[in-house]
Tab-separated table of C-alpha atoms in Angstrom:
chain	number	residue	atom	x	y	z
A	5	MET	CA	-163.553	28.637	44.981
A	6	SER	CA	-162.138	32.116	45.140
A	7	VAL	CA	-161.258	32.104	48.862
A	8	LYS	CA	-158.668	29.486	49.799
A	9	LYS	CA	-157.479	28.332	53.306
A	10	ILE	CA	-153.772	27.880	53.825
A	11	ASN	CA	-153.209	24.408	55.310
A	12	SER	CA	-149.502	24.030	54.288
A	13	ALA	CA	-146.618	26.292	53.565
A	14	LEU	CA	-143.065	25.900	52.215
A	15	ILE	CA	-140.738	28.555	53.553
A	16	SER	CA	-137.112	28.885	52.253
A	17	VAL	CA	-135.529	32.325	52.452
A	18	TYR	CA	-132.149	33.979	52.288
A	19	ASN	CA	-133.123	37.004	54.363
A	20	LYS	CA	-135.166	36.302	57.537
A	21	ASP	CA	-135.913	39.754	58.830
A	22	ASN	CA	-139.536	40.225	59.921
A	23	LEU	CA	-140.273	36.554	59.057
A	24	GLU	CA	-140.853	35.289	62.521
A	25	PRO	CA	-144.344	36.923	63.115
A	26	ILE	CA	-145.645	35.312	59.886
A	27	ILE	CA	-144.233	31.908	60.972
A	28	LYS	CA	-145.945	32.098	64.437
A	29	LEU	CA	-149.184	33.219	62.776
A	30	LEU	CA	-149.159	30.160	60.497
A	31	HIS	CA	-148.279	27.809	63.252
A	32	ASN	CA	-151.062	29.152	65.490
A	33	SER	CA	-153.513	28.522	62.649
A	34	GLY	CA	-152.489	24.901	62.288
A	35	VAL	CA	-150.586	25.327	59.094
A	36	GLN	CA	-148.044	22.471	58.202
A	37	LEU	CA	-144.658	24.066	57.624
A	38	TYR	CA	-141.924	22.664	55.324
A	39	SER	CA	-138.495	24.202	55.073
A	40	THR	CA	-134.836	23.738	54.287
A	41	GLY	CA	-131.308	24.583	55.757
A	42	GLY	CA	-130.900	27.779	57.399
A	43	THR	CA	-134.712	28.633	57.318
A	44	GLN	CA	-135.476	25.396	58.915
A	45	LYS	CA	-133.010	25.927	61.700
A	46	PHE	CA	-134.403	29.451	62.200
A	47	ILE	CA	-137.935	28.123	62.506
A	48	GLU	CA	-136.893	25.381	64.914
A	49	GLU	CA	-135.004	27.984	67.120
A	50	SER	CA	-138.290	29.946	67.207
A	51	GLY	CA	-139.772	26.858	68.997
A	52	ILE	CA	-142.152	25.946	66.055
A	53	PRO	CA	-142.322	22.488	64.504
A	54	VAL	CA	-141.339	22.238	60.946
A	55	THR	CA	-140.786	19.331	58.468
A	56	ALA	CA	-137.580	19.128	56.520
A	57	VAL	CA	-137.937	19.113	52.719
A	58	GLU	CA	-135.459	16.212	52.794
A	59	GLU	CA	-137.875	14.244	54.836
A	60	LEU	CA	-140.671	15.048	52.384
A	61	THR	CA	-138.721	14.053	49.290
A	62	ASN	CA	-136.519	11.360	50.836
A	63	TYR	CA	-133.666	13.025	49.075
A	64	PRO	CA	-130.777	15.061	50.647
A	65	SER	CA	-129.614	18.438	49.772
A	66	ILE	CA	-126.761	17.869	47.228
A	67	LEU	CA	-124.028	19.458	45.298
A	68	GLY	CA	-123.157	21.916	47.954
A	69	GLY	CA	-126.796	23.078	48.374
A	70	ARG	CA	-127.340	23.719	44.662
A	71	VAL	CA	-130.030	21.133	44.547
A	72	LYS	CA	-132.534	21.168	47.558
A	73	THR	CA	-136.006	21.711	46.488
A	74	LEU	CA	-135.977	20.603	42.931
A	75	HIS	CA	-138.140	17.538	43.386
A	76	PRO	CA	-141.589	16.219	42.243
A	77	LYS	CA	-142.849	16.004	45.740
A	78	VAL	CA	-142.160	19.776	46.086
A	79	PHE	CA	-143.180	21.121	42.682
A	80	GLY	CA	-146.077	18.633	42.484
A	81	GLY	CA	-147.445	19.942	45.713
A	82	ILE	CA	-147.293	23.513	44.469
A	83	LEU	CA	-148.459	22.989	40.861
A	84	SER	CA	-151.292	20.508	41.440
A	85	ARG	CA	-154.662	21.794	40.353
A	86	ARG	CA	-156.988	21.250	43.327
A	87	GLU	CA	-160.134	20.678	41.309
A	88	ASN	CA	-158.574	18.493	38.597
A	89	ASP	CA	-159.482	14.835	39.094
A	90	GLY	CA	-156.384	13.584	37.300
A	91	ASP	CA	-154.116	15.722	39.462
A	92	ILE	CA	-155.866	14.530	42.694
A	93	ASP	CA	-155.433	11.017	41.714
A	94	GLN	CA	-151.707	11.349	40.998
A	95	MET	CA	-151.206	13.307	44.208
A	96	LYS	CA	-152.655	10.297	46.032
A	97	GLU	CA	-150.729	7.823	44.077
A	98	TYR	CA	-147.232	9.334	44.657
A	99	GLU	CA	-148.116	10.640	48.210
A	100	ILE	CA	-147.601	14.232	47.324
A	101	PRO	CA	-149.009	16.738	49.948
A	102	SER	CA	-150.495	19.977	48.669
A	103	ILE	CA	-148.494	23.165	49.292
A	104	ASP	CA	-150.840	26.209	49.548
A	105	MET	CA	-148.307	28.910	50.281
A	106	VAL	CA	-144.728	29.401	49.295
A	107	ILE	CA	-142.464	31.989	50.989
A	108	VAL	CA	-139.183	32.373	49.225
A	109	ASP	CA	-136.674	35.050	48.299
A	110	LEU	CA	-133.694	35.159	45.904
A	111	TYR	CA	-129.910	35.063	46.537
A	112	PRO	CA	-128.753	38.684	46.354
A	113	PHE	CA	-127.203	38.527	42.902
A	114	GLU	CA	-127.217	42.313	42.255
A	115	ALA	CA	-125.736	43.157	45.592
A	116	THR	CA	-122.949	40.603	45.116
A	117	VAL	CA	-122.055	42.108	41.602
A	118	ALA	CA	-122.088	45.617	43.157
A	119	SER	CA	-119.681	44.419	45.894
A	120	GLY	CA	-117.013	43.667	43.397
A	121	ALA	CA	-117.006	39.973	44.154
A	122	GLY	CA	-115.275	37.561	41.891
A	123	GLU	CA	-116.869	35.734	39.065
A	124	GLN	CA	-117.403	32.407	40.952
A	125	GLU	CA	-118.958	34.051	44.033
A	126	ILE	CA	-121.276	35.970	41.611
A	127	ILE	CA	-122.145	32.813	39.694
A	128	GLU	CA	-123.131	31.000	42.999
A	129	LYS	CA	-125.546	33.724	43.617
A	130	ILE	CA	-127.592	32.815	40.513
A	131	ASP	CA	-130.651	31.322	42.323
A	132	ILE	CA	-132.132	28.159	40.764
A	133	GLY	CA	-134.407	26.547	43.349
A	134	GLY	CA	-135.810	29.942	44.574
A	135	ILE	CA	-136.642	31.245	41.050
A	136	SER	CA	-138.202	27.935	40.175
A	137	LEU	CA	-140.422	27.859	43.322
A	138	ILE	CA	-141.493	31.515	42.645
A	139	ARG	CA	-142.431	30.588	38.997
A	140	ALA	CA	-144.382	27.521	40.036
A	141	ALA	CA	-146.339	29.098	42.884
A	142	ALA	CA	-147.047	32.189	40.795
A	143	LYS	CA	-148.238	30.174	37.883
A	144	ASN	CA	-150.718	28.246	40.072
A	145	PHE	CA	-152.088	31.413	41.765
A	146	LYS	CA	-155.542	29.924	41.493
A	147	ASP	CA	-154.620	27.730	44.402
A	148	VAL	CA	-151.378	28.916	45.860
A	149	LEU	CA	-150.154	32.162	47.510
A	150	ILE	CA	-146.540	33.150	46.665
A	151	ILE	CA	-144.572	35.579	48.803
A	152	SER	CA	-141.480	36.502	46.889
A	153	SER	CA	-139.814	39.320	48.819
A	154	MET	CA	-139.220	40.400	52.391
A	155	GLU	CA	-140.841	43.713	51.238
A	156	GLN	CA	-144.103	41.944	51.344
A	157	TYR	CA	-144.075	40.426	54.792
A	158	LEU	CA	-145.809	43.097	56.724
A	159	ASP	CA	-148.657	43.414	54.249
A	160	VAL	CA	-149.032	39.566	54.098
A	161	GLU	CA	-149.001	39.272	57.905
A	162	LYS	CA	-151.886	41.746	58.053
A	163	ILE	CA	-153.883	39.807	55.396
A	164	LEU	CA	-153.338	36.468	57.168
A	165	ASN	CA	-154.166	37.855	60.546
A	166	GLU	CA	-157.338	39.597	59.371
A	167	GLN	CA	-158.556	36.768	57.215
A	168	GLN	CA	-157.692	33.722	59.478
A	169	CYS	CA	-155.049	32.549	56.953
A	170	GLU	CA	-157.427	32.667	54.001
A	171	THR	CA	-156.801	34.520	50.736
A	172	THR	CA	-158.850	35.590	47.809
A	173	LEU	CA	-158.229	34.839	44.175
A	174	GLU	CA	-157.618	38.550	43.634
A	175	GLN	CA	-154.891	38.693	46.387
A	176	ARG	CA	-153.281	35.514	45.062
A	177	LYS	CA	-153.162	36.987	41.518
A	178	LEU	CA	-151.724	40.222	42.742
A	179	TYR	CA	-148.757	38.443	44.621
A	180	ALA	CA	-148.278	36.228	41.615
A	181	THR	CA	-147.925	39.421	39.485
A	182	LYS	CA	-145.436	40.790	41.997
A	183	ALA	CA	-143.528	37.505	41.870
A	184	PHE	CA	-143.074	37.686	38.066
A	185	ASP	CA	-141.991	41.237	38.533
A	186	ILE	CA	-139.262	40.132	40.829
A	187	SER	CA	-138.215	37.003	38.835
A	188	SER	CA	-138.112	38.943	35.467
A	189	HIS	CA	-135.948	41.744	37.032
A	190	TYR	CA	-133.571	39.041	38.503
A	191	ASP	CA	-133.172	37.346	35.182
A	192	THR	CA	-132.560	40.764	33.476
A	193	ALA	CA	-129.774	41.399	36.000
A	194	ILE	CA	-128.133	38.070	35.352
A	195	PHE	CA	-128.379	38.710	31.542
A	196	GLY	CA	-126.904	42.209	31.971
A	197	TYR	CA	-123.942	40.808	33.905
A	198	LEU	CA	-123.126	37.951	31.457
A	199	ASN	CA	-123.755	40.282	28.497
A	200	ALA	CA	-121.554	43.081	29.783
A	201	GLY	CA	-119.670	43.147	26.546
A	202	ASP	CA	-122.996	43.560	24.431
A	203	GLU	CA	-122.285	40.477	22.451
A	204	ILE	CA	-126.009	39.805	22.220
A	205	LYS	CA	-127.901	42.833	20.947
A	206	SER	CA	-131.142	42.388	22.841
A	207	PHE	CA	-132.733	45.344	24.683
A	208	LYS	CA	-133.499	44.507	28.309
A	209	ASN	CA	-133.798	47.084	31.021
A	210	SER	CA	-135.511	46.552	34.368
A	211	THR	CA	-136.120	49.008	37.363
A	212	ARG	CA	-138.435	47.909	40.078
A	213	LYS	CA	-138.584	51.171	41.964
A	214	SER	CA	-141.051	53.708	40.656
A	215	LYS	CA	-142.808	56.880	41.609
A	216	VAL	CA	-146.106	58.182	39.970
A	217	LEU	CA	-145.700	61.709	38.922
A	218	ARG	CA	-148.308	64.480	39.053
A	219	TYR	CA	-148.588	64.105	35.273
A	220	GLY	CA	-146.274	63.699	32.233
A	221	GLU	CA	-144.982	66.436	30.006
A	222	ASN	CA	-148.463	67.855	29.890
A	223	PRO	CA	-151.391	67.617	32.262
A	224	HIS	CA	-153.270	65.174	30.092
A	225	GLN	CA	-150.392	62.734	30.013
A	226	GLU	CA	-149.594	60.144	32.750
A	227	GLY	CA	-146.078	60.237	34.024
A	228	ILE	CA	-144.030	57.840	36.085
A	229	PHE	CA	-140.217	57.880	37.077
A	230	TYR	CA	-138.629	54.552	37.163
A	231	GLY	CA	-135.556	54.458	39.308
A	232	ASN	CA	-134.228	55.361	42.709
A	233	LEU	CA	-133.754	59.136	42.696
A	234	ALA	CA	-132.780	58.970	46.431
A	235	GLU	CA	-129.531	57.435	45.394
A	236	MET	CA	-128.500	60.710	43.712
A	237	PHE	CA	-130.319	63.393	45.575
A	238	ASP	CA	-131.838	64.349	49.010
A	239	GLN	CA	-134.719	66.675	48.669
A	240	LEU	CA	-134.349	69.316	51.381
A	241	ASN	CA	-137.327	71.585	50.539
A	242	GLY	CA	-140.130	72.106	48.051
A	243	LYS	CA	-142.943	70.333	46.291
A	244	GLU	CA	-142.867	67.084	44.551
A	245	LEU	CA	-140.717	66.822	41.424
A	246	SER	CA	-142.578	66.753	38.145
A	247	TYR	CA	-141.840	65.021	34.820
A	248	ASN	CA	-140.446	68.237	33.348
A	249	ASN	CA	-138.455	68.967	36.469
A	250	LEU	CA	-136.757	65.569	36.228
A	251	VAL	CA	-135.992	66.074	32.520
A	252	ASP	CA	-134.475	69.426	33.212
A	253	ILE	CA	-132.480	68.092	36.255
A	254	ASP	CA	-130.940	65.344	34.094
A	255	ALA	CA	-129.833	68.026	31.527
A	256	ALA	CA	-128.474	70.162	34.355
A	257	VAL	CA	-126.455	67.349	35.927
A	258	CYS	CA	-124.974	66.205	32.608
A	259	LEU	CA	-123.735	69.765	32.028
A	260	ILE	CA	-122.377	70.553	35.433
A	261	GLU	CA	-120.407	67.326	35.603
A	262	GLU	CA	-118.364	68.610	32.679
A	263	PHE	CA	-116.646	70.957	35.177
A	264	ASP	CA	-114.462	68.916	37.540
A	265	ASP	CA	-111.601	71.349	38.463
A	266	GLU	CA	-113.420	74.664	38.767
A	267	THR	CA	-116.415	76.221	40.488
A	268	ALA	CA	-119.241	76.373	37.983
A	269	PHE	CA	-122.869	77.404	37.921
A	270	ALA	CA	-125.559	76.790	35.294
A	271	ILE	CA	-129.107	77.975	34.737
A	272	LEU	CA	-131.318	75.820	32.491
A	273	LYS	CA	-134.672	76.159	30.822
A	274	HIS	CA	-136.257	73.415	28.920
A	275	THR	CA	-132.986	71.408	29.022
A	276	ASN	CA	-130.868	74.132	27.559
A	277	ALA	CA	-128.445	76.436	29.414
A	278	CYS	CA	-129.484	80.096	29.376
A	279	GLY	CA	-126.671	80.880	31.710
A	280	CYS	CA	-123.377	79.074	32.581
A	281	ALA	CA	-120.195	80.370	33.984
A	282	THR	CA	-117.105	79.558	36.191
A	283	GLY	CA	-115.825	81.748	38.923
A	284	VAL	CA	-113.548	81.992	41.931
A	285	THR	CA	-116.747	81.750	44.238
A	286	VAL	CA	-120.029	80.201	43.822
A	287	LYS	CA	-121.602	83.732	44.040
A	288	GLU	CA	-119.402	85.072	41.218
A	289	ALA	CA	-120.168	82.018	39.052
A	290	TYR	CA	-123.905	82.542	39.656
A	291	LEU	CA	-123.953	86.252	38.881
A	292	LYS	CA	-121.979	85.734	35.672
A	293	ALA	CA	-124.407	82.956	34.635
A	294	LEU	CA	-127.319	85.073	35.329
A	295	GLU	CA	-126.064	87.937	33.409
A	296	ALA	CA	-126.390	86.078	30.067
A	297	ASP	CA	-130.188	85.899	30.153
A	298	THR	CA	-131.979	87.466	33.148
A	299	ILE	CA	-135.385	86.729	31.537
A	300	SER	CA	-135.101	83.021	30.761
A	301	ALA	CA	-133.658	82.432	34.300
A	302	PHE	CA	-137.119	83.113	35.603
A	303	GLY	CA	-138.637	79.733	36.673
A	304	GLY	CA	-135.412	78.002	35.729
A	305	VAL	CA	-133.407	75.044	37.094
A	306	LEU	CA	-130.164	76.064	38.849
A	307	ILE	CA	-127.188	73.802	39.527
A	308	THR	CA	-123.620	74.145	40.837
A	309	ASN	CA	-120.780	71.891	41.655
A	310	ALA	CA	-119.864	73.709	44.918
A	311	VAL	CA	-121.357	74.316	48.348
A	312	VAL	CA	-123.750	77.131	48.370
A	313	ASP	CA	-122.956	79.659	51.004
A	314	ALA	CA	-125.114	82.393	52.621
A	315	ASP	CA	-123.834	85.326	50.317
A	316	THR	CA	-124.789	83.246	47.240
A	317	ALA	CA	-128.188	82.299	48.748
A	318	VAL	CA	-129.054	85.918	49.308
A	319	GLU	CA	-128.552	86.561	45.602
A	320	LEU	CA	-130.419	83.411	44.602
A	321	HIS	CA	-133.347	84.302	46.742
A	322	LYS	CA	-133.904	87.525	44.642
A	323	LEU	CA	-134.767	85.179	41.582
A	324	PHE	CA	-137.841	83.058	41.205
A	325	PHE	CA	-136.634	79.705	40.219
A	326	GLU	CA	-138.047	76.102	40.422
A	327	ILE	CA	-135.144	74.046	41.391
A	328	ILE	CA	-131.625	74.338	42.722
A	329	ALA	CA	-129.134	71.374	43.090
A	330	ALA	CA	-125.738	71.461	44.779
A	331	PRO	CA	-123.418	69.115	46.634
A	332	GLY	CA	-124.168	70.967	49.844
A	333	TYR	CA	-125.422	74.184	51.505
A	334	THR	CA	-124.463	75.936	54.666
A	335	GLU	CA	-127.038	76.188	57.470
A	336	GLU	CA	-127.554	79.872	56.783
A	337	ALA	CA	-127.890	79.367	52.981
A	338	LEU	CA	-130.454	76.542	53.544
A	339	GLU	CA	-132.521	78.697	55.835
A	340	ILE	CA	-132.704	81.476	53.237
A	341	LEU	CA	-133.495	79.100	50.339
A	342	LYS	CA	-136.348	77.420	52.336
A	343	LYS	CA	-138.170	80.721	52.816
A	344	LYS	CA	-140.010	79.766	49.596
A	345	LYS	CA	-142.015	76.621	50.558
A	346	ASN	CA	-142.440	75.380	46.945
A	347	ARG	CA	-138.800	75.940	45.997
A	348	ILE	CA	-137.113	72.608	45.419
A	349	VAL	CA	-133.813	72.278	47.022
A	350	LEU	CA	-131.809	69.199	46.181
A	351	LYS	CA	-128.480	68.006	47.652
A	352	LYS	CA	-126.558	66.052	44.969
A	353	LYS	CA	-124.921	63.078	46.503
A	354	SER	CA	-123.235	61.190	43.509
A	355	ARG	CA	-122.361	61.539	39.917
A	356	LEU	CA	-124.305	60.011	37.079
A	357	SER	CA	-123.181	56.262	36.568
A	358	THR	CA	-125.165	55.434	33.575
A	359	LYS	CA	-123.328	54.611	30.403
A	360	LYS	CA	-126.236	54.076	28.023
A	361	GLN	CA	-129.248	55.984	26.861
A	362	PHE	CA	-132.428	54.729	25.301
A	363	LYS	CA	-135.884	56.124	24.318
A	364	SER	CA	-138.927	54.687	22.689
A	365	ILE	CA	-139.461	55.714	18.985
A	366	LEU	CA	-141.935	54.468	16.415
A	367	ASN	CA	-142.681	50.809	17.333
A	368	GLY	CA	-139.438	50.150	19.023
A	369	VAL	CA	-136.542	51.589	21.133
A	370	ILE	CA	-133.188	53.100	20.164
A	371	ALA	CA	-130.224	52.830	22.392
A	372	GLN	CA	-126.753	54.378	22.434
A	373	ASP	CA	-123.691	55.131	24.496
A	374	ARG	CA	-123.922	58.366	26.430
A	375	ASP	CA	-121.711	61.080	24.934
A	376	LEU	CA	-118.976	60.878	27.483
A	377	LYS	CA	-116.300	62.579	25.318
A	378	THR	CA	-115.231	66.018	26.814
A	379	ASP	CA	-113.130	68.054	24.359
A	380	ALA	CA	-109.714	68.649	25.984
A	381	LEU	CA	-106.596	70.662	25.114
A	382	GLU	CA	-104.938	67.723	23.498
A	383	ASP	CA	-107.914	67.246	21.080
A	384	LEU	CA	-107.550	70.803	19.586
A	385	GLU	CA	-106.096	70.796	16.138
A	386	VAL	CA	-105.265	74.410	14.942
A	387	VAL	CA	-106.118	74.603	11.303
A	388	THR	CA	-105.129	78.124	10.656
A	389	SER	CA	-101.669	79.715	10.658
A	390	ARG	CA	-102.445	81.797	13.720
A	391	ALA	CA	-102.133	79.810	16.939
A	392	THR	CA	-104.521	80.073	19.890
A	393	THR	CA	-103.659	81.874	23.024
A	394	ASP	CA	-103.972	80.377	26.397
A	395	GLU	CA	-106.885	82.506	27.177
A	396	GLU	CA	-108.579	81.513	23.937
A	397	ASN	CA	-107.999	77.822	24.648
A	398	GLU	CA	-109.794	78.124	27.914
A	399	ALA	CA	-112.696	79.967	26.394
A	400	LEU	CA	-112.914	77.524	23.540
A	401	LEU	CA	-113.077	74.420	25.782
A	402	PHE	CA	-115.657	76.196	27.971
A	403	ALA	CA	-117.839	76.889	24.992
A	404	SER	CA	-117.427	73.431	23.708
A	405	LYS	CA	-118.712	71.999	27.063
A	406	VAL	CA	-121.849	74.157	27.006
A	407	CYS	CA	-122.363	73.474	23.255
A	408	LYS	CA	-122.276	69.683	23.791
A	409	HIS	CA	-125.356	69.943	26.142
A	410	THR	CA	-127.345	72.328	24.013
A	411	LYS	CA	-129.970	71.243	21.471
A	412	SER	CA	-128.885	71.059	17.838
A	413	ASN	CA	-128.464	72.937	15.740
A	414	THR	CA	-126.527	75.147	18.228
A	415	ILE	CA	-124.043	77.898	18.343
A	416	VAL	CA	-122.538	78.950	21.653
A	417	LEU	CA	-120.738	82.284	22.193
A	418	ALA	CA	-118.464	82.750	25.274
A	419	LYS	CA	-115.553	84.420	26.792
A	420	ASN	CA	-113.783	84.525	30.137
A	421	GLY	CA	-115.565	81.484	31.606
A	422	GLN	CA	-118.989	82.843	30.786
A	423	LEU	CA	-121.720	81.863	28.318
A	424	ILE	CA	-122.545	85.053	26.531
A	425	SER	CA	-125.418	83.666	24.444
A	426	SER	CA	-126.462	80.728	22.310
A	427	GLY	CA	-128.762	79.826	19.517
A	428	VAL	CA	-130.660	76.725	20.389
A	429	GLY	CA	-132.482	74.037	18.358
A	430	GLN	CA	-132.482	75.842	14.984
A	431	THR	CA	-133.006	74.231	11.611
A	432	SER	CA	-129.872	76.011	10.218
A	433	ARG	CA	-126.584	76.921	11.837
A	434	VAL	CA	-126.747	80.380	10.362
A	435	ASP	CA	-130.053	80.940	12.148
A	436	ALA	CA	-128.523	79.592	15.400
A	437	LEU	CA	-125.716	82.090	15.162
A	438	ASN	CA	-127.913	84.995	14.304
A	439	GLN	CA	-130.075	84.132	17.270
A	440	ALA	CA	-126.994	84.047	19.581
A	441	ILE	CA	-125.841	87.389	18.264
A	442	GLU	CA	-129.116	89.057	18.655
A	443	LYS	CA	-129.630	87.687	22.125
A	444	ALA	CA	-126.137	89.049	23.197
A	445	LYS	CA	-127.221	92.516	21.897
A	446	VAL	CA	-130.552	92.355	23.857
A	447	PHE	CA	-128.637	91.755	27.163
A	448	GLY	CA	-126.015	94.351	26.373
A	449	LEU	CA	-123.169	91.897	26.236
A	450	SER	CA	-120.173	92.547	23.929
A	451	LEU	CA	-118.981	89.892	21.589
A	452	GLU	CA	-115.719	91.624	20.980
A	453	GLY	CA	-112.993	88.910	21.739
A	454	ALA	CA	-115.620	86.117	22.234
A	455	VAL	CA	-115.215	82.635	20.931
A	456	MET	CA	-117.768	80.567	18.877
A	457	ALA	CA	-118.515	76.831	19.305
A	458	SER	CA	-120.515	74.747	16.938
A	459	ASP	CA	-121.881	71.325	17.716
A	460	ALA	CA	-121.100	70.225	14.071
A	461	PHE	CA	-119.132	71.288	11.077
A	462	PHE	CA	-119.754	74.359	8.834
A	463	PRO	CA	-120.863	73.261	5.398
A	464	PHE	CA	-120.179	76.875	4.181
A	465	PRO	CA	-118.084	79.817	5.391
A	466	ASP	CA	-121.258	82.045	6.133
A	467	CYS	CA	-121.000	81.404	9.926
A	468	VAL	CA	-117.469	82.533	10.329
A	469	GLU	CA	-118.158	85.472	8.087
A	470	ILE	CA	-121.109	86.610	10.334
A	471	ALA	CA	-119.076	85.817	13.508
A	472	ASN	CA	-116.170	87.879	12.331
A	473	GLY	CA	-118.503	90.764	11.754
A	474	SER	CA	-119.547	90.747	15.430
A	475	GLY	CA	-116.034	90.651	16.821
A	476	ILE	CA	-115.544	86.980	17.283
A	477	LYS	CA	-111.992	85.923	16.477
A	478	ALA	CA	-111.799	82.216	17.656
A	479	VAL	CA	-113.768	79.201	16.505
A	480	ILE	CA	-114.050	75.625	17.756
A	481	GLN	CA	-115.879	73.009	15.624
A	482	PRO	CA	-115.596	69.209	14.822
A	483	GLY	CA	-114.442	69.714	11.230
A	484	GLY	CA	-115.174	67.084	8.671
A	485	SER	CA	-116.984	69.044	5.928
A	486	ILE	CA	-115.839	68.609	2.231
A	487	ARG	CA	-115.815	72.410	2.175
A	488	ASP	CA	-113.801	72.906	5.450
A	489	LYS	CA	-111.232	74.799	3.412
A	490	ASP	CA	-113.661	77.590	2.608
A	491	SER	CA	-114.203	78.439	6.222
A	492	ILE	CA	-110.472	78.022	7.035
A	493	GLU	CA	-109.517	80.372	4.174
A	494	TYR	CA	-111.870	83.033	5.471
A	495	CYS	CA	-110.317	82.741	8.923
A	496	GLU	CA	-106.861	83.172	7.451
A	497	GLU	CA	-107.827	86.188	5.501
A	498	HIS	CA	-109.342	87.848	8.565
A	499	LYS	CA	-106.811	86.763	11.183
A	500	MET	CA	-109.205	84.519	12.934
A	501	VAL	CA	-108.190	81.204	14.510
A	502	MET	CA	-109.997	77.995	14.049
A	503	VAL	CA	-109.601	74.645	15.860
A	504	PHE	CA	-111.003	71.265	15.022
A	505	THR	CA	-111.889	68.692	17.669
A	506	GLY	CA	-112.696	65.725	15.418
A	507	THR	CA	-115.789	65.019	17.602
A	508	ARG	CA	-119.272	65.943	16.719
A	509	HIS	CA	-121.727	66.580	19.582
A	510	PHE	CA	-125.180	66.592	18.139
A	511	LYS	CA	-128.055	66.571	20.691
A	512	HIS	CA	-131.683	65.952	19.556
């Protein structure tokens, strides 16, 4: 039968919040309760009769509580098929009572790892009995209801109350599915902890929190975000974030986190910076960033690593943009920014903590370490006879940071802590450079004294030749081409300076 009456329940939980109403409801419906340890004590203190599992099994809890419910009289009661004659006969023969409902949660393994606890304490939080009970009850959803998380208590209480402790097959199957979601996530977390050194090359990733988005990259595509965005951001204003919003925000965060020791502002469009600058104030940094491309900034994603004040907000409000993210806002600034009801205002609360990246391709997944290498002064190898000036070093390192987060092939032109222009996502480096030069002309920005950054080496000297013709006198690139000397020789002949970093920053 699809509808099943609950006559007996096994309850063994770590977290007992909101459990008491369910226990009382079951008791008032005449349900036989079985329990263990702390849960048994909790039920008894609520004035409700309960049978200890040890009484059912005639076997005590042993090994410091590691073995409590692992017994045929428990698992037989859960796994028995109520309409199978052979199961019915064996249940009678061994005096095993049926168990129609299991309420169990798991030791807080992930929270224990996150707390910085020692290995032995973490190992003891690998649940054995709980995970076994969950799997057994979920497997037998035809006859048994499994409640595997305190998150489910309120909904279950409503079902039991409205249906007089009866459940439908569809409900039991749904909660079985939720149970396997929980158990698979739990096992993935344990694997991740034990395989921290990546000794076993097996792709496993589990995120239980999710949010259905309006759509994916395009309206005909479904989109879902898996993760807990609230850990990183508080949304202070605006409409719901879209798939494309999230992709752009990710790119913006990755870029702005390159700037630790100076006030920075970036404007992004389709994951590439159309403006980026540093300044003494947020307002100065913003206005410098905007100057690079006042057209692309329209509808863009803005981000800064400093608190936005009222003066900055006044300037920002003149521009139509989708999103702004910052570590904070003054009250006056927030009041100004909220004047557009759909404008998304995010407060950034933490840095990115992920160390890996992955994406689906073909019929599988590729994974890699995040590019966490930021080119620093000590990485610069001057390969020309002319040395760099302090001002050039600052500009080169700034350009390198922006270049690292721009789609390949890319060339970035910068000076005085300001992105002047960039060539983005081109099939040749020459095309990228020509695009950057033309863009600088369109917005009336001089390249005289600017520096050039490239995400990969120059296979030919053509780029340095073109750059020199536009007034660029300093170049930063990874190096590594078999024809590096051709570019170096051209720089020597034209009093340009070139530095190698030894690190390529492709971004596809």
